[in-house]
Coordinates of C-alpha atoms in Angstrom, one line a residue:
M9 CA -94.6 -116.2 116.3
V10 CA -94.8 -117.6 112.8
E11 CA -94.8 -115.0 109.9
R12 CA -98.4 -114.1 108.9
K13 CA -97.7 -115.0 105.2
D14 CA -97.0 -118.6 106.3
H15 CA -99.9 -118.8 108.6
Y16 CA -102.2 -120.9 106.3
R17 CA -99.5 -122.6 104.3
D18 CA -98.4 -125.0 107.0
T19 CA -100.4 -127.7 108.7
I20 CA -99.9 -127.5 112.4
F21 CA -100.1 -130.2 115.1
A22 CA -99.8 -130.3 118.9
L23 CA -100.4 -132.5 121.9
S24 CA -103.6 -130.8 123.3
S25 CA -104.2 -133.0 126.4
G26 CA -101.2 -131.9 128.4
A27 CA -97.8 -133.4 129.1
G28 CA -97.3 -136.4 131.3
V29 CA -98.5 -140.0 131.4
S30 CA -102.3 -140.4 130.9
G31 CA -104.8 -143.0 129.7
V32 CA -105.5 -141.1 126.5
A33 CA -103.5 -138.4 124.7
V34 CA -105.2 -136.1 122.2
I35 CA -103.1 -134.8 119.3
R36 CA -104.7 -132.1 117.2
L37 CA -104.0 -131.2 113.5
S38 CA -105.2 -128.2 111.5
G39 CA -104.4 -127.0 108.0
P40 CA -104.5 -127.7 104.3
S41 CA -102.6 -131.0 104.4
V42 CA -104.7 -132.7 107.1
R43 CA -106.2 -135.2 104.6
F44 CA -102.7 -136.0 103.3
G45 CA -101.5 -136.7 106.9
L46 CA -104.4 -139.0 107.6
E47 CA -104.0 -140.9 104.4
T48 CA -100.3 -141.3 105.2
M49 CA -100.7 -142.5 108.8
I50 CA -103.9 -144.5 108.6
G51 CA -104.4 -145.2 104.9
D52 CA -107.6 -143.3 104.4
V53 CA -109.7 -140.4 105.6
P54 CA -112.5 -141.5 108.0
E55 CA -116.0 -140.3 107.8
A56 CA -116.4 -136.7 108.9
R57 CA -117.2 -136.2 112.6
H58 CA -117.3 -139.9 113.4
A59 CA -114.8 -141.6 115.8
T60 CA -113.1 -144.4 113.9
L61 CA -110.8 -147.0 115.5
K62 CA -107.6 -147.1 113.4
S63 CA -104.0 -148.2 113.5
L64 CA -101.4 -145.4 113.0
Y65 CA -98.3 -146.1 111.0
S66 CA -95.0 -144.4 110.5
A67 CA -93.6 -143.5 107.1
D68 CA -91.7 -146.8 107.0
K69 CA -95.0 -148.7 107.8
R70 CA -94.2 -149.5 111.5
E71 CA -97.3 -149.6 113.6
L72 CA -97.1 -146.8 116.2
D73 CA -100.4 -147.3 118.1
R74 CA -104.1 -148.0 117.7
G75 CA -106.6 -145.4 118.6
L76 CA -109.6 -143.2 117.7
V77 CA -109.3 -140.8 114.8
L78 CA -111.8 -138.0 114.1
Y79 CA -111.8 -135.7 111.0
F80 CA -113.5 -132.3 110.9
P81 CA -113.5 -130.8 107.3
G82 CA -113.4 -127.0 107.1
P83 CA -115.1 -124.6 107.3
N84 CA -117.2 -126.5 109.9
S85 CA -114.4 -127.0 112.4
F86 CA -112.8 -125.2 115.4
T87 CA -110.3 -123.3 113.2
G88 CA -112.3 -123.1 110.1
E89 CA -109.7 -125.3 108.3
D90 CA -109.6 -129.1 107.9
C91 CA -108.9 -130.5 111.4
A92 CA -108.3 -133.9 112.9
E93 CA -107.8 -135.4 116.3
L94 CA -105.7 -138.5 117.1
Q95 CA -106.7 -140.1 120.4
V96 CA -103.9 -142.4 121.2
H97 CA -102.6 -144.1 124.4
G98 CA -101.0 -141.5 126.7
G99 CA -97.6 -143.1 127.3
R100 CA -94.7 -140.8 126.6
A101 CA -93.1 -143.2 124.0
V102 CA -96.4 -143.5 122.1
V103 CA -97.0 -139.7 122.0
Q104 CA -93.4 -139.0 121.0
A105 CA -93.5 -141.5 118.2
V106 CA -96.7 -140.0 116.7
L107 CA -95.4 -136.4 117.0
E108 CA -92.1 -137.4 115.3
C109 CA -94.0 -139.1 112.5
L110 CA -96.1 -135.9 112.0
S111 CA -93.1 -133.6 112.0
G112 CA -91.6 -135.7 109.2
L113 CA -94.5 -135.1 106.9
D114 CA -94.0 -132.4 104.2
G115 CA -95.7 -129.1 105.2
F116 CA -96.3 -130.1 108.8
R117 CA -94.9 -128.3 111.9
S118 CA -95.5 -128.0 115.6
A119 CA -98.0 -125.4 116.5
E120 CA -97.1 -122.2 118.4
P121 CA -98.9 -121.4 121.7
G122 CA -102.4 -120.3 120.9
E123 CA -102.1 -120.9 117.1
F124 CA -105.2 -123.1 116.8
T125 CA -107.3 -120.3 118.4
R126 CA -105.5 -117.7 116.4
R127 CA -106.6 -119.5 113.2
A128 CA -110.1 -119.7 114.5
F129 CA -110.0 -115.9 115.0
D130 CA -108.5 -115.2 111.6
N131 CA -111.1 -117.4 109.9
G132 CA -114.0 -115.6 111.7
K133 CA -114.9 -118.5 114.0
M134 CA -114.4 -116.4 117.1
D135 CA -113.9 -112.8 118.0
L136 CA -111.5 -111.3 120.6
T137 CA -113.8 -111.4 123.6
E138 CA -114.7 -115.0 122.9
V139 CA -110.9 -115.8 122.6
E140 CA -110.3 -114.1 125.9
G141 CA -113.2 -116.0 127.5
L142 CA -111.7 -119.3 126.2
A143 CA -108.3 -118.4 127.7
D144 CA -110.0 -117.7 131.0
L145 CA -112.0 -120.9 130.8
I146 CA -108.8 -122.9 130.5
A147 CA -107.3 -121.1 133.4
A148 CA -110.4 -121.1 135.6
E149 CA -109.8 -122.4 139.2
T150 CA -113.1 -121.6 140.9
E151 CA -116.8 -122.1 140.0
M152 CA -117.5 -118.4 139.5
Q153 CA -114.5 -118.0 137.2
R154 CA -115.8 -121.0 135.2
R155 CA -119.2 -119.5 134.9
L156 CA -118.0 -116.1 133.8
A157 CA -115.5 -117.5 131.3
L158 CA -118.0 -119.9 129.8
E159 CA -120.5 -117.2 129.2
Q160 CA -117.9 -114.9 127.6
S161 CA -116.5 -117.7 125.4
S162 CA -120.0 -118.5 124.3
G163 CA -120.4 -114.9 122.9
S164 CA -122.3 -113.0 125.6
L165 CA -120.0 -110.0 125.5
S166 CA -119.7 -110.2 121.7
D167 CA -123.5 -110.1 121.3
L168 CA -123.8 -107.1 123.7
Y169 CA -121.0 -105.1 122.0
D170 CA -122.1 -106.0 118.5
G171 CA -125.7 -104.9 119.3
W172 CA -124.5 -101.6 120.6
R173 CA -122.3 -101.1 117.5
Q174 CA -125.3 -101.8 115.2
R175 CA -127.3 -99.2 117.0
L176 CA -124.5 -96.6 116.5
V177 CA -124.3 -97.6 112.8
R178 CA -128.1 -97.2 112.4
A179 CA -127.9 -93.8 114.1
R180 CA -125.2 -92.6 111.7
A181 CA -127.2 -93.9 108.7
M182 CA -130.2 -91.9 109.8
I183 CA -128.0 -88.8 110.3
E184 CA -126.7 -89.3 106.8
A185 CA -130.2 -89.7 105.5
D186 CA -131.3 -86.5 107.3
F187 CA -128.8 -84.2 105.5
D188 CA -128.6 -86.1 102.2
F189 CA -132.2 -86.8 101.6
A190 CA -134.0 -84.2 103.7
D191 CA -136.6 -83.6 101.0
E192 CA -137.6 -87.3 100.6
E193 CA -141.0 -88.3 102.1
D194 CA -139.9 -91.8 103.1
I195 CA -137.1 -90.7 105.5
P196 CA -138.5 -91.3 109.0
G197 CA -139.0 -88.2 111.3
S198 CA -136.4 -85.8 112.3
V199 CA -133.1 -87.0 113.7
T200 CA -133.5 -85.0 116.9
E201 CA -136.8 -86.6 117.7
T202 CA -135.8 -90.2 116.9
I203 CA -132.1 -90.8 117.2
W204 CA -130.7 -88.7 120.1
P205 CA -133.0 -90.1 122.8
E206 CA -132.1 -93.6 121.8
L207 CA -128.4 -92.8 121.9
R208 CA -128.8 -91.3 125.4
Q209 CA -130.4 -94.5 126.5
L210 CA -127.4 -96.4 125.0
L211 CA -125.1 -94.1 127.0
G212 CA -126.9 -95.1 130.2
E213 CA -126.5 -98.8 129.3
I214 CA -122.7 -98.3 128.8
D215 CA -122.4 -96.5 132.1
R216 CA -124.2 -99.3 134.0
H217 CA -122.0 -101.9 132.2
L218 CA -118.8 -100.0 133.2
L219 CA -120.0 -100.0 136.8
S220 CA -119.9 -103.8 136.8
A221 CA -116.2 -103.9 135.7
K222 CA -114.9 -104.2 139.2
A223 CA -117.0 -107.3 139.8
G224 CA -115.7 -108.8 136.6
E225 CA -112.1 -108.1 137.7
I226 CA -112.7 -109.6 141.1
I227 CA -114.1 -112.8 139.6
R228 CA -111.4 -113.1 137.0
D229 CA -108.3 -112.0 139.0
G230 CA -109.4 -112.6 142.6
Y231 CA -110.5 -110.6 145.6
R232 CA -107.4 -109.3 147.5
V233 CA -107.4 -109.6 151.3
V234 CA -104.4 -108.3 153.2
I235 CA -103.6 -109.2 156.8
L236 CA -102.1 -106.3 158.8
G237 CA -101.1 -106.1 162.4
A238 CA -98.2 -105.7 164.9
P239 CA -95.5 -108.3 165.1
N240 CA -96.7 -111.5 166.8
A241 CA -100.4 -110.4 166.5
G242 CA -101.2 -113.8 164.9
K243 CA -101.1 -112.9 161.2
S244 CA -99.1 -115.9 160.0
S245 CA -101.1 -118.3 162.3
L246 CA -104.4 -116.9 160.9
M247 CA -103.2 -117.3 157.3
N248 CA -102.1 -120.9 157.9
A249 CA -105.5 -121.6 159.5
L250 CA -107.5 -120.1 156.7
A251 CA -105.3 -121.8 154.0
K252 CA -105.5 -125.1 156.0
R253 CA -101.8 -125.7 155.4
D254 CA -98.4 -124.2 156.5
I255 CA -97.7 -121.2 154.3
A256 CA -96.0 -118.8 156.7
I257 CA -93.4 -119.4 159.4
V258 CA -94.9 -119.0 162.9
S259 CA -92.5 -117.9 165.6
D260 CA -92.4 -115.7 168.8
E261 CA -89.4 -113.9 167.2
K262 CA -90.4 -110.5 165.8
G263 CA -89.9 -109.8 162.2
T264 CA -90.2 -113.4 161.0
T265 CA -92.3 -112.3 158.0
R266 CA -90.5 -109.7 155.9
D267 CA -92.0 -110.2 152.5
L268 CA -95.5 -110.7 151.2
L269 CA -96.7 -114.2 151.4
E270 CA -99.7 -115.1 149.2
V271 CA -102.2 -118.0 149.0
H272 CA -105.2 -118.5 146.7
L273 CA -108.4 -119.6 148.3
D274 CA -111.7 -120.8 146.8
L275 CA -114.4 -119.2 148.9
D276 CA -117.7 -120.7 147.8
G277 CA -116.7 -120.4 144.2
Y278 CA -115.1 -116.9 144.4
P279 CA -111.3 -116.6 144.0
V280 CA -109.7 -114.9 147.0
I281 CA -106.0 -113.9 147.3
L282 CA -104.9 -113.8 150.9
Q283 CA -101.7 -112.0 151.7
D284 CA -99.7 -112.2 154.9
T285 CA -97.4 -109.2 155.6
A286 CA -94.6 -108.0 157.8
G287 CA -95.6 -106.8 161.3
L288 CA -95.9 -103.0 161.7
R289 CA -93.8 -101.5 164.4
D290 CA -91.3 -98.7 165.3
G291 CA -87.6 -99.3 165.6
A292 CA -87.2 -102.0 162.9
G293 CA -84.1 -102.5 160.8
A294 CA -83.7 -101.7 157.2
V295 CA -84.9 -105.0 155.8
E296 CA -87.9 -105.1 158.1
R297 CA -88.8 -101.5 157.2
E298 CA -88.8 -102.5 153.5
G299 CA -91.2 -105.4 154.4
M300 CA -93.4 -102.9 156.2
R301 CA -93.4 -100.6 153.2
R302 CA -94.5 -103.5 151.0
A303 CA -97.2 -104.3 153.5
M304 CA -98.7 -100.9 153.4
D305 CA -98.4 -100.8 149.6
A306 CA -100.3 -104.1 149.4
A307 CA -102.9 -102.7 151.8
R308 CA -103.6 -99.7 149.5
R309 CA -104.2 -102.1 146.6
A310 CA -106.4 -104.5 148.6
D311 CA -110.1 -105.0 148.4
L312 CA -110.3 -105.8 152.1
I313 CA -107.9 -105.4 155.1
L314 CA -108.0 -107.8 158.1
L315 CA -106.7 -105.6 160.9
L316 CA -105.5 -107.8 163.7
D317 CA -105.6 -107.0 167.4
D318 CA -103.8 -109.3 169.9
L319 CA -106.2 -109.7 172.7
S320 CA -103.6 -111.3 175.0
G321 CA -101.8 -108.0 175.1
R322 CA -98.4 -109.5 174.2
A323 CA -98.2 -107.8 170.8
G324 CA -98.6 -104.1 170.2
A325 CA -101.8 -102.4 169.2
A326 CA -103.2 -102.7 165.8
P327 CA -101.7 -100.2 163.4
V328 CA -103.6 -97.1 162.3
T329 CA -104.4 -97.2 158.6
D330 CA -105.9 -94.6 156.4
G331 CA -107.6 -94.7 153.0
D332 CA -111.0 -96.0 151.9
V333 CA -110.2 -99.7 151.7
A334 CA -112.8 -101.8 153.5
R335 CA -111.5 -103.4 156.7
L336 CA -112.5 -105.9 159.4
R337 CA -111.1 -105.6 162.9
V338 CA -110.2 -109.1 164.1
G339 CA -109.4 -109.9 167.7
T340 CA -106.8 -112.7 167.8
K341 CA -105.7 -115.1 170.6
A342 CA -109.1 -114.8 172.2
D343 CA -108.3 -117.9 174.3
L344 CA -105.6 -115.9 176.1
A345 CA -107.7 -112.8 176.8
A346 CA -108.5 -112.1 180.5
H347 CA -111.7 -110.3 179.5
I348 CA -113.0 -108.9 176.2
D349 CA -114.8 -105.7 176.2
R350 CA -114.3 -104.4 172.7
D351 CA -117.3 -103.3 170.7
D352 CA -115.0 -102.1 167.8
L353 CA -114.1 -105.7 166.9
D354 CA -115.9 -107.4 164.0
C355 CA -114.8 -110.9 164.9
L356 CA -112.9 -112.9 167.6
V357 CA -110.7 -115.8 166.7
S358 CA -108.5 -118.3 168.5
V359 CA -106.4 -120.3 166.0
K360 CA -105.1 -122.5 168.7
Q361 CA -108.6 -123.6 169.7
D362 CA -110.0 -123.4 166.1
D363 CA -112.6 -121.0 167.4
G364 CA -114.2 -118.1 165.4
L365 CA -112.7 -119.1 162.1
S366 CA -116.1 -120.0 160.6
S367 CA -117.5 -116.6 161.6
L368 CA -114.5 -114.9 160.0
L369 CA -115.0 -116.9 156.8
S370 CA -118.6 -115.9 156.8
L371 CA -117.7 -112.2 157.0
L372 CA -115.2 -112.7 154.2
H373 CA -117.8 -114.3 152.0
S374 CA -120.2 -111.5 152.6
H375 CA -117.6 -108.9 151.6
V376 CA -116.6 -110.9 148.5
H377 CA -120.2 -111.4 147.4
E378 CA -121.1 -107.8 147.9
A379 CA -118.1 -106.7 145.9
A380 CA -118.7 -109.1 143.1
G381 CA -122.5 -108.4 143.0
Q382 CA -124.9 -110.6 141.1
A383 CA -122.3 -111.8 138.5
T384 CA -123.5 -112.5 135.0
G385 CA -121.7 -113.3 131.8
T386 CA -121.8 -109.7 130.5
L387 CA -119.2 -108.3 132.9
P388 CA -116.2 -106.5 131.4
N389 CA -113.2 -108.1 133.1
R390 CA -110.0 -106.8 131.5
Q391 CA -108.3 -103.4 131.4
R392 CA -108.6 -103.2 127.7
H393 CA -112.4 -103.7 127.9
K394 CA -112.7 -100.7 130.2
E395 CA -110.4 -98.5 128.1
Y396 CA -112.3 -99.1 124.9
L397 CA -115.7 -98.8 126.6
R398 CA -114.6 -95.4 128.1
T399 CA -113.4 -94.3 124.6
C400 CA -116.8 -95.3 123.2
R401 CA -118.6 -93.5 126.0
E402 CA -116.6 -90.3 125.7
A403 CA -117.2 -90.1 121.9
L404 CA -120.9 -90.9 122.4
E405 CA -121.3 -88.2 125.0
E406 CA -119.5 -85.7 122.7
A407 CA -122.1 -86.4 120.0
L408 CA -125.0 -86.0 122.5
E409 CA -123.8 -82.9 124.4
N410 CA -122.6 -80.8 121.5
D411 CA -126.0 -80.4 120.0
S412 CA -125.0 -77.1 118.3
D413 CA -122.3 -78.7 116.2
P414 CA -123.0 -79.6 112.6
L415 CA -124.4 -83.0 112.0
E416 CA -121.3 -84.1 110.2
L417 CA -119.2 -83.6 113.3
R418 CA -121.7 -85.4 115.5
A419 CA -121.7 -88.3 113.1
E420 CA -117.9 -88.4 113.2
A421 CA -118.1 -88.7 117.0
L422 CA -120.5 -91.6 116.6
R423 CA -118.1 -93.3 114.1
R424 CA -115.3 -93.1 116.7
A425 CA -117.7 -94.6 119.4
G426 CA -118.5 -97.5 117.0
N427 CA -114.9 -98.1 116.2
A428 CA -114.0 -98.4 119.9
L429 CA -116.6 -101.2 120.2
G430 CA -115.2 -102.8 117.0
R431 CA -111.7 -102.9 118.6
L432 CA -113.2 -104.6 121.6
T433 CA -114.3 -107.6 119.5
G434 CA -111.4 -107.4 117.1
R435 CA -113.3 -106.2 114.1
I436 CA -111.2 -103.1 113.6
D437 CA -107.4 -102.4 113.8
V438 CA -106.2 -104.7 116.7
E439 CA -103.2 -106.3 115.1
D440 CA -100.9 -105.0 117.8
L441 CA -102.9 -106.8 120.5
L442 CA -103.1 -110.2 118.9
D443 CA -99.7 -111.7 119.7
L444 CA -100.2 -110.6 123.4
I445 CA -103.7 -112.2 123.6
F446 CA -102.9 -115.5 121.9
G447 CA -99.6 -115.8 123.8
E448 CA -101.7 -116.5 126.9
F449 CA -102.7 -119.9 125.5
C450 CA -100.9 -123.2 126.0
V451 CA -99.6 -125.2 123.0
G452 CA -102.4 -127.2 121.4
K453 CA -105.1 -124.6 121.9

């Protein structure tokens, strides 16, 4: 990462529309020398925020291309600095020629991954939760991921946490007023009567918000479904059928699957991670036993287990699993069963005859929807969100419960609670997090 002292000295540029041949390629610029770069390449600076058709020239006056140029003067731009976009033809030779021309200009350099967004953060155009939402929006693969990321990048979490922090600041101010200006007539009421009930209400809001963290993680990271069963119970066949392509090898030979196989599904907008595992049996060799260990480890971390029973009787019985992970018992190879008298099964499928799969998908959808709940844009969805929220909650609870402590100590607990919320949005002491967060972005964003 570029040294912080040089952060604003250079003008940065990058191809923002992705590598490869395309109809149009977008090259972004940001920094103090954007006007100089435009004057050098197109002869002038176009009207702000208006697309202008211009020819682009190299330093030796060779025409490179003809395209649209947009200029966004700071501070009313994405980064808060002077910015520009060059929309040129997307051929590799054209893009390379424009990038080489820019790199030859004094004070210009290629942007680091996430550096445009980092400058927007440093210039107060975005906070950390909005930055994370933007990163998630770029990476979104399903409709629910897009909705959650769009809400977060638009400031829904920021507004919530800033509102909570302001309530804590107000409470501290009133405590200060209580013991500094106790004799003044215009100081409202007693702290005990006005502040502490409001803070207890805030504690309840934070508790309810934390309860929604699991739903946020499911939408952002995916709902994990692990397929368990004896060898040849139909695990790989079921996975291939649900994925609608050949992911796993299907064979009558036992122990074909020895490692975890994973496929990502879009189930009505919800991201689902489906994992095939090694068959569980006694008497396996060392490599197969390691596969079974990994299978059980994956099952413990799953959100749902599909426990397969081979109704043809050719495979062994479904393994016995413990723990509190939700599970569905699925009878496989239903077309080969002589008779089915099993009230412990949640679903019957026959992959060969394409029967029962829609019912299984419906059950999966019900479980995912129940786990994700009524998703809104105010869901915490990262581990650091939960950690700072818990820190805030603990400090707030300390101030509320220790009512015999001096007001100074209770006010200090409220200060720590507010600081935890400030670290969530990046307003306080988060320098150690920044490189990690902005490193998630692609070059040009």
